[in-house]
Amino acid sequence: MDVNPDKLNAFVGKMLGDVGAAMNASLMLIGDKLGLYKTLAAKGPLTSAELAQATNTSERYVREWLAAQAASGYVDYDTASGEFSMTPEQDMVLGNEDSPVFMGAVGSLISATFLDESKISDAFKTGKGVGWNQRSECLFCGTARFFRTGYKHHLVQEWLPALDGVVEKLKRGAAVADVGCGHGISTRLMAEAFPNSRFFGFDYHPGSIEAARQAAKDAGLGERVRFDVHSAKTFPAAGYDLVCFFDCLHDMGDPVGAMKHVRETMSDDGTCMLVEPFANDRLEDNLNPVGRIFYAASTVVCTPASLDQEVGLALGAQAGEARLREVARQGGLTRFRRATETPFNLILEARA
Ligand SMILES: C[S@@+](CC[C@H](N)C(=O)[O-])C[C@H]1O[C@@H](n2cnc3c(N)ncnc32)[C@H](O)[C@@H]1O
């Protein structure tokens, strides 16, 4: 064994950081769920007793949680006063749900991957899929809240305007399908921005459609917004001007079939917008922090979801533009371009 001690030390150091992050993931979920981050950001500096009182929680647990947060660098600790606080930057990432860099909801996504781990381990052996409807409940709301940040800050402001002529149609009054809509956050954001247009959200997971309907009702969006249970290959035709797929085409078993269905249900002059996780075309170009998150999510969520469906193409969450272009082309959408991008998303425009 020819072990290089410097390389070994460096790797052990890296793993220490990773183990610390993994050990603290459930604490992040607890902080989000019990309002510990939000309360500390709003009312801090606070002692553990004050934070416990403000959140109706037990001081001994909160004290230990705060110590772990301070060790993680997620909150600040003042040794003189014994008080904890959050900087504006820590609040933007962990406390403030409306900030453009909010990541506080990721704990529920991570916990879903652990709750479903035995199903995924079995699937590694059998090669079978694990469908969206077989997953723990927290995956659905965790996904909705995790993606909301990007949609809230980019969809209406940047992504739709990057598509050729789409905003003008939406302003005049257009028909829009949001396929694989989940809890329908993207649908609602578009509906709120374009009051003359009609929006149809479709998802094959009944629980998500129920949640989307309730949220649209609570938002008072009325008859302009409808949600129905349909797969990407069965939703009804309505001469759509815009058909959107937000972070879901790669989850589908038959994305080519889905593209063919878009071609048949969309108007001849319509636009298909594919929002997919940012990825380069080659694995070696995705070996970075963003690729690391997406490959992990792809292994335990997206790939099993696709393998559970007919065809089971399993594009994976790092398919990349070239592969997605080929899927759209095979579905009859031959005009294809990258409309825009963020560090986390590719925004692709596909037209007949
Ligand atoms: C990662 S989630 C994204 C949800 C939502 N678009 C968002 O961005 O928050 C993927 C969604 O695709 C849906 N889905 C997967 N395969 C589908 C299919 N064949 N037809 C319709 N929906 C599908 C799942 O139920 C799930 O809601």
mmCIF file of C-alpha atoms in Angstrom, residues 67-189:
data_model
loop_
_atom_site.group_PDB
_atom_site.id
_atom_site.type_symbol
_atom_site.label_atom_id
_atom_site.label_comp_id
_atom_site.label_asym_id
_atom_site.label_seq_id
_atom_site.Cartn_x
_atom_site.Cartn_y
_atom_site.Cartn_z
ATOM 1 C CA ALA A 67 -24.292 25.006 19.699
ATOM 2 C CA ALA A 68 -24.394 22.778 16.613
ATOM 3 C CA GLN A 69 -25.547 25.717 14.474
ATOM 4 C CA ALA A 70 -22.720 27.905 15.762
ATOM 5 C CA ALA A 71 -20.202 25.116 15.076
ATOM 6 C CA SER A 72 -21.613 24.895 11.536
ATOM 7 C CA GLY A 73 -21.278 28.645 11.007
ATOM 8 C CA TYR A 74 -25.049 28.880 10.447
ATOM 9 C CA VAL A 75 -25.536 31.259 13.411
ATOM 10 C CA ASP A 76 -23.140 33.521 15.344
ATOM 11 C CA TYR A 77 -22.285 33.149 19.047
ATOM 12 C CA ASP A 78 -21.202 36.023 21.291
ATOM 13 C CA THR A 79 -19.016 34.631 24.070
ATOM 14 C CA ALA A 80 -19.343 37.739 26.268
ATOM 15 C CA SER A 81 -23.165 37.822 26.374
ATOM 16 C CA GLY A 82 -23.863 34.146 25.670
ATOM 17 C CA GLU A 83 -26.303 35.261 22.981
ATOM 18 C CA PHE A 84 -26.824 33.841 19.502
ATOM 19 C CA SER A 85 -27.753 35.806 16.396
ATOM 20 C CA MET A 86 -27.945 35.528 12.616
ATOM 21 C CA THR A 87 -26.220 37.840 10.162
ATOM 22 C CA PRO A 88 -28.311 39.207 7.258
ATOM 23 C CA GLU A 89 -26.507 36.700 4.998
ATOM 24 C CA GLN A 90 -27.302 33.703 7.231
ATOM 25 C CA ASP A 91 -30.928 34.886 7.393
ATOM 26 C CA MET A 92 -31.152 35.152 3.579
ATOM 27 C CA VAL A 93 -30.021 31.545 3.155
ATOM 28 C CA LEU A 94 -31.715 29.859 6.125
ATOM 29 C CA GLY A 95 -34.530 32.041 7.454
ATOM 30 C CA ASN A 96 -36.056 34.294 4.831
ATOM 31 C CA GLU A 97 -38.266 32.189 2.563
ATOM 32 C CA ASP A 98 -38.628 35.059 0.062
ATOM 33 C CA SER A 99 -34.923 35.713 -0.424
ATOM 34 C CA PRO A 100 -33.363 34.795 -3.793
ATOM 35 C CA VAL A 101 -30.881 32.446 -2.081
ATOM 36 C CA PHE A 102 -33.174 30.698 0.418
ATOM 37 C CA MET A 103 -32.130 27.063 0.994
ATOM 38 C CA GLY A 104 -33.772 26.434 4.361
ATOM 39 C CA ALA A 105 -36.289 24.002 2.859
ATOM 40 C CA VAL A 106 -33.649 21.525 1.742
ATOM 41 C CA GLY A 107 -33.845 19.613 5.043
ATOM 42 C CA SER A 108 -37.221 18.090 4.149
ATOM 43 C CA LEU A 109 -35.897 17.006 0.735
ATOM 44 C CA ILE A 110 -32.877 15.371 2.351
ATOM 45 C CA SER A 111 -35.021 13.654 4.967
ATOM 46 C CA ALA A 112 -37.236 12.150 2.222
ATOM 47 C CA THR A 113 -34.170 10.545 0.665
ATOM 48 C CA PHE A 114 -33.396 8.838 3.996
ATOM 49 C CA LEU A 115 -36.990 7.801 4.671
ATOM 50 C CA ASP A 116 -37.120 6.076 1.267
ATOM 51 C CA GLU A 117 -33.587 4.646 1.393
ATOM 52 C CA SER A 118 -34.597 0.981 1.784
ATOM 53 C CA LYS A 119 -36.804 1.180 -1.336
ATOM 54 C CA ILE A 120 -33.932 2.701 -3.290
ATOM 55 C CA SER A 121 -31.412 0.135 -2.019
ATOM 56 C CA ASP A 122 -33.795 -2.637 -3.154
ATOM 57 C CA ALA A 123 -34.171 -0.923 -6.528
ATOM 58 C CA PHE A 124 -30.368 -0.935 -6.951
ATOM 59 C CA LYS A 125 -30.579 -4.745 -6.823
ATOM 60 C CA THR A 126 -33.712 -5.265 -8.905
ATOM 61 C CA GLY A 127 -33.210 -2.430 -11.388
ATOM 62 C CA LYS A 128 -36.893 -1.562 -10.958
ATOM 63 C CA GLY A 129 -38.157 1.972 -10.441
ATOM 64 C CA VAL A 130 -39.655 3.784 -7.469
ATOM 65 C CA GLY A 131 -42.492 6.039 -8.604
ATOM 66 C CA TRP A 132 -43.325 9.502 -7.343
ATOM 67 C CA ASN A 133 -46.490 8.052 -5.734
ATOM 68 C CA GLN A 134 -44.395 5.605 -3.656
ATOM 69 C CA ARG A 135 -42.375 8.346 -1.976
ATOM 70 C CA SER A 136 -42.591 9.925 1.470
ATOM 71 C CA GLU A 137 -44.882 12.919 1.726
ATOM 72 C CA CYS A 138 -42.065 15.328 2.617
ATOM 73 C CA LEU A 139 -40.553 14.849 -0.856
ATOM 74 C CA PHE A 140 -43.463 16.687 -2.463
ATOM 75 C CA CYS A 141 -43.601 19.744 -0.202
ATOM 76 C CA GLY A 142 -39.793 19.779 0.100
ATOM 77 C CA THR A 143 -39.469 19.846 -3.702
ATOM 78 C CA ALA A 144 -42.105 22.568 -4.026
ATOM 79 C CA ARG A 145 -40.475 24.819 -1.441
ATOM 80 C CA PHE A 146 -36.933 24.139 -2.662
ATOM 81 C CA PHE A 147 -37.727 25.075 -6.277
ATOM 82 C CA ARG A 148 -39.968 28.013 -5.324
ATOM 83 C CA THR A 149 -36.942 30.253 -4.710
ATOM 84 C CA GLY A 150 -35.741 30.007 -8.311
ATOM 85 C CA TYR A 151 -39.221 30.305 -9.823
ATOM 86 C CA LYS A 152 -40.182 33.306 -7.688
ATOM 87 C CA HIS A 153 -37.078 35.257 -8.651
ATOM 88 C CA HIS A 154 -36.504 34.229 -12.270
ATOM 89 C CA LEU A 155 -39.574 32.788 -14.009
ATOM 90 C CA VAL A 156 -41.620 35.915 -14.745
ATOM 91 C CA GLN A 157 -38.659 38.311 -14.597
ATOM 92 C CA GLU A 158 -36.173 36.464 -16.865
ATOM 93 C CA TRP A 159 -37.205 33.050 -18.175
ATOM 94 C CA LEU A 160 -40.487 33.903 -19.918
ATOM 95 C CA PRO A 161 -39.045 37.097 -21.480
ATOM 96 C CA ALA A 162 -36.158 35.012 -22.869
ATOM 97 C CA LEU A 163 -38.639 33.017 -24.988
ATOM 98 C CA ASP A 164 -39.434 34.317 -28.451
ATOM 99 C CA GLY A 165 -42.694 36.339 -28.419
ATOM 100 C CA VAL A 166 -44.218 34.484 -25.457
ATOM 101 C CA VAL A 167 -44.693 37.406 -23.046
ATOM 102 C CA GLU A 168 -46.685 39.367 -25.660
ATOM 103 C CA LYS A 169 -49.024 36.371 -26.075
ATOM 104 C CA LEU A 170 -49.372 35.971 -22.303
ATOM 105 C CA LYS A 171 -50.235 39.639 -21.908
ATOM 106 C CA ARG A 172 -52.890 39.454 -24.660
ATOM 107 C CA GLY A 173 -54.380 36.197 -23.360
ATOM 108 C CA ALA A 174 -52.879 32.752 -23.942
ATOM 109 C CA ALA A 175 -53.518 29.125 -23.011
ATOM 110 C CA VAL A 176 -50.692 27.609 -20.954
ATOM 111 C CA ALA A 177 -50.072 24.027 -19.832
ATOM 112 C CA ASP A 178 -47.754 23.351 -16.888
ATOM 113 C CA VAL A 179 -46.932 19.636 -17.172
ATOM 114 C CA GLY A 180 -45.593 17.759 -14.125
ATOM 115 C CA CYS A 181 -46.652 20.836 -12.141
ATOM 116 C CA GLY A 182 -46.330 19.260 -8.673
ATOM 117 C CA HIS A 183 -47.807 21.676 -6.148
ATOM 118 C CA GLY A 184 -48.309 24.242 -8.937
ATOM 119 C CA ILE A 185 -46.086 27.039 -7.655
ATOM 120 C CA SER A 186 -44.852 27.839 -11.161
ATOM 121 C CA THR A 187 -48.461 27.799 -12.457
ATOM 122 C CA ARG A 188 -49.599 30.247 -9.788
ATOM 123 C CA LEU A 189 -46.682 32.625 -10.322
#
